[in-house]
Tab-separated table of C-alpha atoms and ligand atoms in Angstrom:
chain	number	residue	atom	x	y	z
A	1092	MET	CA	0.000	0.000	0.000
A	1093	ASP	CA	1.277	3.457	-0.877
A	1094	LEU	CA	0.872	5.684	2.178
A	1095	SER	CA	2.320	8.649	0.308
A	1096	ASN	CA	-0.795	8.589	-1.882
A	1097	LYS	CA	-3.159	11.028	-0.207
A	1098	ASN	CA	-6.330	9.182	-1.248
A	1099	THR	CA	-4.992	5.823	-0.029
A	1100	MET	CA	-3.979	7.303	3.308
A	1101	LEU	CA	-7.288	9.137	3.780
A	1102	GLN	CA	-9.226	5.958	2.903
A	1103	ILE	CA	-7.319	3.924	5.521
A	1104	LEU	CA	-7.901	6.635	8.121
A	1105	ALA	CA	-11.614	6.870	7.237
A	1106	ASP	CA	-12.009	3.070	7.333
A	1107	ASN	CA	-10.731	3.204	10.904
A	1108	GLY	CA	-12.905	6.134	11.945
A	1109	PHE	CA	-9.937	8.473	12.377
A	1110	SER	CA	-10.200	12.267	12.112
A	1111	PHE	CA	-7.243	14.659	12.389
A	1112	LYS	CA	-6.645	16.551	15.626
A	1113	LYS	CA	-4.892	19.852	15.093
A	1114	SER	CA	-4.104	20.069	18.809
A	1115	LEU	CA	-1.862	16.977	18.470
A	1116	GLY	CA	0.092	18.417	15.542
A	1117	GLN	CA	-1.377	15.815	13.186
A	1118	ASN	CA	-0.069	16.873	9.778
A	1119	PHE	CA	0.757	13.605	7.997
A	1120	LEU	CA	3.280	13.304	5.175
A	1121	ILE	CA	1.903	12.593	1.709
A	1122	ASP	CA	5.170	12.568	-0.222
A	1123	SER	CA	7.070	9.543	-1.466
A	1124	THR	CA	10.628	10.902	-1.124
A	1125	VAL	CA	10.837	12.536	2.320
A	1126	CYS	CA	10.588	9.430	4.530
A	1127	PRO	CA	13.132	7.311	2.598
A	1128	ARG	CA	15.546	10.265	2.779
A	1129	MET	CA	14.980	10.701	6.506
A	1130	ALA	CA	15.363	6.984	7.172
A	1131	ASP	CA	18.543	6.769	5.048
A	1132	ALA	CA	19.996	9.720	6.944
A	1133	SER	CA	19.398	8.206	10.353
A	1134	VAL	CA	19.565	4.394	10.377
A	1135	SER	CA	21.524	1.442	9.048
A	1136	LYS	CA	20.848	-2.259	9.520
A	1137	ASP	CA	22.671	-2.481	12.861
A	1138	THR	CA	20.836	0.583	14.245
A	1139	SER	CA	17.713	0.489	16.379
A	1140	VAL	CA	15.455	3.477	16.295
A	1141	ILE	CA	12.901	5.223	18.434
A	1142	GLU	CA	10.264	7.010	16.385
A	1143	ILE	CA	8.074	9.680	17.950
A	1144	GLY	CA	4.557	10.103	16.563
A	1145	PRO	CA	4.230	7.434	13.835
A	1146	GLY	CA	0.813	8.778	12.772
A	1147	ALA	CA	-0.404	6.520	9.951
A	1148	GLY	CA	3.039	4.877	9.732
A	1149	ILE	CA	4.571	6.390	6.576
A	1150	LEU	CA	7.988	6.967	8.184
A	1151	THR	CA	7.641	3.898	10.403
A	1152	VAL	CA	7.638	1.482	7.459
A	1153	GLU	CA	10.749	3.081	5.958
A	1154	LEU	CA	12.501	2.761	9.332
A	1155	CYS	CA	11.366	-0.869	9.681
A	1156	LYS	CA	12.793	-1.691	6.221
A	1157	ARG	CA	16.217	-0.383	7.223
A	1158	ALA	CA	16.678	-0.727	10.998
A	1159	LYS	CA	17.374	-3.659	13.292
A	1160	LYS	CA	14.451	-2.717	15.535
A	1161	VAL	CA	11.940	0.142	15.715
A	1162	VAL	CA	10.045	1.356	18.773
A	1163	ALA	CA	7.382	3.888	17.809
A	1164	VAL	CA	5.832	6.060	20.527
A	1165	GLU	CA	2.391	7.481	19.685
A	1166	LEU	CA	0.149	9.548	21.954
A	1167	ASP	CA	-3.108	9.062	20.062
A	1168	GLU	CA	-4.559	5.595	20.737
A	1169	ARG	CA	-7.122	6.130	17.955
A	1170	LEU	CA	-4.211	5.337	15.587
A	1171	LYS	CA	-3.870	1.770	16.944
A	1172	PRO	CA	-6.049	0.081	14.263
A	1173	VAL	CA	-4.550	2.288	11.543
A	1174	LEU	CA	-1.006	1.311	12.511
A	1175	GLN	CA	-2.001	-2.354	12.796
A	1176	HIS	CA	-3.212	-2.153	9.205
A	1177	THR	CA	-0.234	-0.217	7.795
A	1178	THR	CA	2.696	-1.689	9.765
A	1179	GLY	CA	1.346	-5.108	10.824
A	1180	GLY	CA	3.740	-6.956	8.501
A	1181	TYR	CA	6.914	-5.875	10.314
A	1182	ASP	CA	8.133	-8.093	13.152
A	1183	ASN	CA	10.942	-5.683	14.101
A	1184	LEU	CA	8.397	-3.041	15.245
A	1185	GLU	CA	6.902	-2.349	18.655
A	1186	ILE	CA	4.404	0.440	19.205
A	1187	VAL	CA	4.130	2.070	22.619
A	1188	PHE	CA	1.149	4.352	23.279
A	1189	GLY	CA	1.899	7.310	25.538
A	1190	ASP	CA	3.222	10.847	25.742
A	1191	ILE	CA	6.891	11.101	24.753
A	1192	LEU	CA	7.300	13.861	27.357
A	1193	LYS	CA	5.977	11.676	30.172
A	1194	LEU	CA	7.237	8.187	29.378
A	1195	ASP	CA	10.453	6.938	30.976
A	1196	LEU	CA	12.606	6.673	27.858
A	1197	LYS	CA	15.453	4.881	29.662
A	1198	GLU	CA	12.938	2.205	30.662
A	1199	ILE	CA	11.676	1.950	27.067
A	1200	ILE	CA	15.255	1.420	25.929
A	1201	SER	CA	15.985	-1.208	28.573
A	1202	ASN	CA	12.657	-2.984	27.932
A	1203	HIS	CA	12.717	-2.944	24.138
A	1204	LEU	CA	16.223	-2.177	22.905
A	1205	LEU	CA	18.454	-3.992	25.368
A	1206	ASN	CA	20.530	-5.730	22.714
A	1207	SER	CA	21.066	-2.648	20.590
A	1208	ASP	CA	24.572	-1.226	20.377
A	1209	HIS	CA	23.492	1.683	18.194
A	1210	ILE	CA	20.304	3.613	18.927
A	1211	CYS	CA	18.976	6.719	17.211
A	1212	ILE	CA	15.797	8.766	17.202
A	1213	CYS	CA	13.913	9.691	14.044
A	1214	ALA	CA	10.647	11.609	13.875
A	1215	ASN	CA	8.377	14.006	12.102
A	1216	LEU	CA	7.725	15.920	15.313
A	1217	PRO	CA	4.382	17.390	16.302
A	1218	TYR	CA	5.089	21.113	16.009
A	1219	TYR	CA	3.329	22.169	19.186
A	1220	VAL	CA	6.027	20.456	21.280
A	1221	THR	CA	9.153	20.647	19.081
A	1222	SER	CA	11.481	22.418	21.510
A	1223	PRO	CA	10.260	20.655	24.674
A	1224	VAL	CA	10.654	17.249	22.962
A	1225	ILE	CA	14.149	18.009	21.650
A	1226	MET	CA	15.248	19.343	25.042
A	1227	HIS	CA	13.648	16.383	26.841
A	1228	LEU	CA	15.488	13.916	24.586
A	1229	LEU	CA	18.834	15.680	25.027
A	1230	LYS	CA	18.507	16.336	28.766
A	1231	SER	CA	17.504	12.719	29.460
A	1232	LYS	CA	21.059	11.722	28.433
A	1233	LEU	CA	19.831	8.632	26.634
A	1234	PRO	CA	22.313	6.252	25.021
A	1235	VAL	CA	21.408	7.532	21.538
A	1236	GLU	CA	23.876	8.500	18.829
A	1237	SER	CA	21.742	10.849	16.779
A	1238	ILE	CA	18.368	12.549	16.575
A	1239	THR	CA	16.976	13.160	13.066
A	1240	VAL	CA	13.791	15.189	13.160
A	1241	MET	CA	11.500	17.242	10.986
A	1242	VAL	CA	10.652	20.588	12.548
A	1243	GLN	CA	9.280	23.905	11.317
A	1244	LYS	CA	11.820	25.632	9.045
A	1245	GLU	CA	12.111	28.597	11.377
A	1246	ALA	CA	12.846	26.308	14.333
A	1247	ALA	CA	15.423	24.423	12.217
A	1248	ASP	CA	17.186	27.670	11.338
A	1249	ARG	CA	17.291	28.674	14.995
A	1250	ILE	CA	18.523	25.271	16.195
A	1251	CYS	CA	21.224	25.033	13.507
A	1252	ALA	CA	22.379	28.656	13.867
A	1253	LYS	CA	25.866	29.516	15.085
A	1254	VAL	CA	26.025	30.233	18.811
A	1255	GLY	CA	27.022	33.901	19.018
A	1256	GLY	CA	25.311	34.731	15.712
A	1257	LYS	CA	22.216	36.912	15.155
A	1258	LYS	CA	19.929	33.932	14.488
A	1259	SER	CA	20.864	32.072	17.680
A	1260	GLY	CA	18.599	31.654	20.707
A	1261	ALA	CA	18.480	29.757	24.005
A	1262	ILE	CA	17.585	26.546	22.101
A	1263	THR	CA	20.716	26.997	19.910
A	1264	VAL	CA	22.910	27.121	23.006
A	1265	ALA	CA	21.185	24.158	24.639
A	1266	VAL	CA	21.308	21.977	21.517
A	1267	ASN	CA	24.969	22.868	20.937
A	1268	TYR	CA	25.787	21.919	24.516
A	1269	TYR	CA	24.609	18.359	23.917
A	1270	SER	CA	25.134	17.856	20.189
A	1271	LYS	CA	26.226	19.067	16.783
A	1272	ALA	CA	23.278	20.191	14.696
A	1273	GLU	CA	23.049	20.242	10.918
A	1274	LYS	CA	20.225	20.955	8.517
A	1275	LEU	CA	19.697	18.157	5.992
A	1276	PHE	CA	16.927	19.369	3.670
A	1277	ASP	CA	13.795	21.506	3.436
A	1278	VAL	CA	10.289	20.079	3.049
A	1279	PRO	CA	7.555	22.302	1.582
A	1280	LYS	CA	4.175	22.495	3.326
A	1281	SER	CA	2.532	20.892	0.284
A	1282	CYS	CA	4.096	17.553	1.345
A	1283	PHE	CA	1.643	17.264	4.273
A	1284	TYR	CA	-2.057	16.640	4.786
A	1285	PRO	CA	-3.607	18.704	6.224
A	1286	SER	CA	-1.123	21.263	4.928
A	1287	PRO	CA	0.419	23.350	7.737
A	1288	LYS	CA	0.903	27.116	7.387
A	1289	VAL	CA	4.697	26.951	7.147
A	1290	ASP	CA	7.452	24.912	5.493
A	1291	SER	CA	9.577	22.400	7.395
A	1292	SER	CA	13.164	21.164	7.480
A	1293	VAL	CA	14.814	17.924	8.491
A	1294	ILE	CA	17.707	18.378	10.904
A	1295	LYS	CA	20.158	15.922	12.395
A	1296	LEU	CA	21.704	16.244	15.848
A	1297	ILE	CA	24.810	14.127	16.397
A	1298	VAL	CA	24.870	13.654	20.155
A	1299	ASN	CA	28.182	14.595	21.827
A	1300	LYS	CA	29.888	11.929	23.938
A	1301	GLU	CA	30.709	14.727	26.396
A	1302	PRO	CA	28.943	18.106	26.660
A	1303	ALA	CA	30.538	20.850	24.544
A	1304	VAL	CA	31.716	22.785	27.642
A	1305	LYS	CA	32.462	21.942	31.270
A	1306	ILE	CA	30.275	23.840	33.745
A	1307	ASN	CA	29.595	23.784	37.484
A	1308	SER	CA	25.796	23.615	37.132
A	1309	GLU	CA	23.713	22.726	34.082
A	1310	ASP	CA	20.665	24.356	35.692
A	1311	ASN	CA	22.493	27.661	36.044
A	1312	PHE	CA	23.957	27.411	32.543
A	1313	PHE	CA	20.495	26.924	31.003
A	1314	LYS	CA	18.969	29.614	33.255
A	1315	LEU	CA	21.592	32.094	32.053
A	1316	SER	CA	21.183	30.984	28.409
A	1317	ARG	CA	17.451	31.732	28.566
A	1318	ALA	CA	18.070	35.099	30.248
A	1319	LEU	CA	20.623	36.136	27.596
A	1320	PHE	CA	17.915	36.005	24.915
A	1321	ALA	CA	14.927	37.085	27.036
A	1322	GLN	CA	15.176	40.801	26.128
A	1323	ARG	CA	17.105	40.934	22.874
A	1324	ARG	CA	17.061	44.731	22.560
A	1325	LYS	CA	18.716	45.213	25.932
A	1326	THR	CA	22.371	44.843	26.865
A	1327	LEU	CA	23.476	41.574	28.461
A	1328	ILE	CA	23.810	43.273	31.849
A	1329	ASN	CA	20.236	44.597	31.749
A	1330	THR	CA	18.526	41.484	30.426
A	1331	VAL	CA	20.347	39.141	32.829
A	1332	SER	CA	19.828	41.456	35.791
A	1333	ASN	CA	16.110	41.962	34.999
A	1334	THR	CA	15.401	38.312	34.262
A	1335	LEU	CA	17.384	36.652	37.039
A	1336	SER	CA	17.347	39.451	39.647
A	1337	ILE	CA	21.131	39.545	39.830
A	1338	ASP	CA	22.942	42.722	40.848
A	1339	LYS	CA	24.200	44.601	37.756
A	1340	GLU	CA	27.574	45.263	39.394
A	1341	LYS	CA	28.140	41.528	39.846
A	1342	ILE	CA	27.466	40.893	36.148
A	1343	ARG	CA	29.634	43.865	35.101
A	1344	ASN	CA	32.521	42.522	37.216
A	1345	ALA	CA	32.150	39.032	35.773
A	1346	LEU	CA	32.242	40.461	32.220
A	1347	TYR	CA	35.270	42.579	33.130
A	1348	GLU	CA	37.112	39.510	34.455
A	1349	MET	CA	36.410	37.841	31.112
A	1350	GLY	CA	37.734	40.862	29.206
A	1351	LEU	CA	34.267	41.664	27.787
A	1352	ASP	CA	32.681	45.060	27.258
A	1353	GLY	CA	29.860	46.061	29.640
A	1354	ASN	CA	27.659	47.020	26.657
A	1355	ILE	CA	27.835	43.596	24.998
A	1356	ARG	CA	24.552	41.893	23.993
A	1357	GLY	CA	23.630	38.430	25.221
A	1358	GLU	CA	23.305	36.943	21.749
A	1359	SER	CA	26.947	37.634	20.860
A	1360	LEU	CA	28.551	35.319	23.450
A	1361	SER	CA	30.132	32.029	22.380
A	1362	ILE	CA	29.140	28.849	24.216
A	1363	GLU	CA	32.481	28.904	26.077
A	1364	GLN	CA	31.823	32.472	27.220
A	1365	ILE	CA	28.304	31.573	28.374
A	1366	ALA	CA	29.788	28.699	30.382
A	1367	GLU	CA	32.406	30.941	31.979
A	1368	LEU	CA	29.887	33.691	32.736
A	1369	SER	CA	27.493	31.209	34.307
A	1370	ASP	CA	30.223	29.791	36.576
A	1371	ASN	CA	31.242	33.356	37.514
A	1372	ILE	CA	27.900	34.962	38.293
A	1373	PHE	CA	26.465	31.995	40.158
A	1374	LYS	CA	29.581	31.233	42.212
A	1375	ALA	CA	29.037	31.350	45.944
A	1376	GLY	CA	29.850	34.597	47.783
B	2518	SAM	N1	4.986	10.355	11.404
B	2518	SAM	C1	3.738	10.739	10.796
B	2518	SAM	C2	3.982	11.376	9.432
B	2518	SAM	O1	5.124	11.797	9.209
B	2518	SAM	O2	3.058	11.448	8.652
B	2518	SAM	C3	2.925	11.691	11.698
B	2518	SAM	C4	3.648	12.956	12.103
B	2518	SAM	S1	2.582	14.151	12.861
B	2518	SAM	C5	3.458	15.629	12.462
B	2518	SAM	C6	2.947	14.009	14.606
B	2518	SAM	C7	2.481	12.745	15.299
B	2518	SAM	O3	2.882	12.824	16.679
B	2518	SAM	C8	0.987	12.499	15.319
B	2518	SAM	O4	0.726	11.156	15.003
B	2518	SAM	C9	0.550	12.793	16.769
B	2518	SAM	O5	-0.576	12.065	17.179
B	2518	SAM	C10	1.801	12.389	17.527
B	2518	SAM	N2	1.990	13.066	18.827
B	2518	SAM	C11	1.549	14.296	19.188
B	2518	SAM	N3	1.961	14.590	20.436
B	2518	SAM	C12	2.663	13.512	20.880
B	2518	SAM	C13	3.324	13.219	22.098
B	2518	SAM	N4	3.350	14.086	23.119
B	2518	SAM	N5	3.931	12.012	22.237
B	2518	SAM	C14	3.924	11.118	21.207
B	2518	SAM	N6	3.311	11.352	20.020
B	2518	SAM	C15	2.688	12.533	19.855
């Protein structure tokens, strides 16, 4: 069955009484090239893969054809009969129903992927939770080598921006702390049904074995990263002081110790400078 054929896909969904829920980010792919490209970019035959949000299974089947094992996590239980119909022929697939943000992913790995030396994540992410899902996956420090995901184009540009560049944001810093991000290809909105308002891009995060910088506290590092971009028009000293209620003099002194100008803007710091500043301004005393 050709799931990239819109009429075929809609017929299968209708036969199973399924209707799209916008609130769950249910824009399904109806293109024959995107999923093979995504699957080729993320898995090989000795890789096991966790897919988030299989939907009607269009990416799932491409992953099953290539990977050692696939665990697909879907929130919407109404898709159970649809997925049984579309992916039932693959014995290397397990489907877990639940919220990716609430499930214990380490437990899923130890229950389903115990004998896998190489694990990756591949997904066409629901847009309403793109950043929380990416941060949840990275912060959980799972034994995964890479995360290949489709996200809104604007989010992809932000995530793959250079830390210290105009396009960067708190998510750029966080993603760069845990991984190296690259954009693979763009996907126009016409490749989905229902068609979303904006285009998408597929990005790949190669997870670092060690974080990009050494820091005293990850919580403080991420708190500072968010504050740096909270008020983009203000200087670093003002935005950090306003957002985190830290004395301006303390921030000025920390910048001075680092040889940085007091008028610098938060978005221009490198990841190493953010790490150093975070250790300095949050140090005891
Ligand atoms: N993979 C399919 C495709 O490419 O056509 C569907 C992708 S659609 C953009 C996102 C999917 O994620 C939907 O099936 C939706 O039900 C599911 N989803 C939404 N929120 C979720 C969550 N918190 N945890 C797991 N799956 C979720």
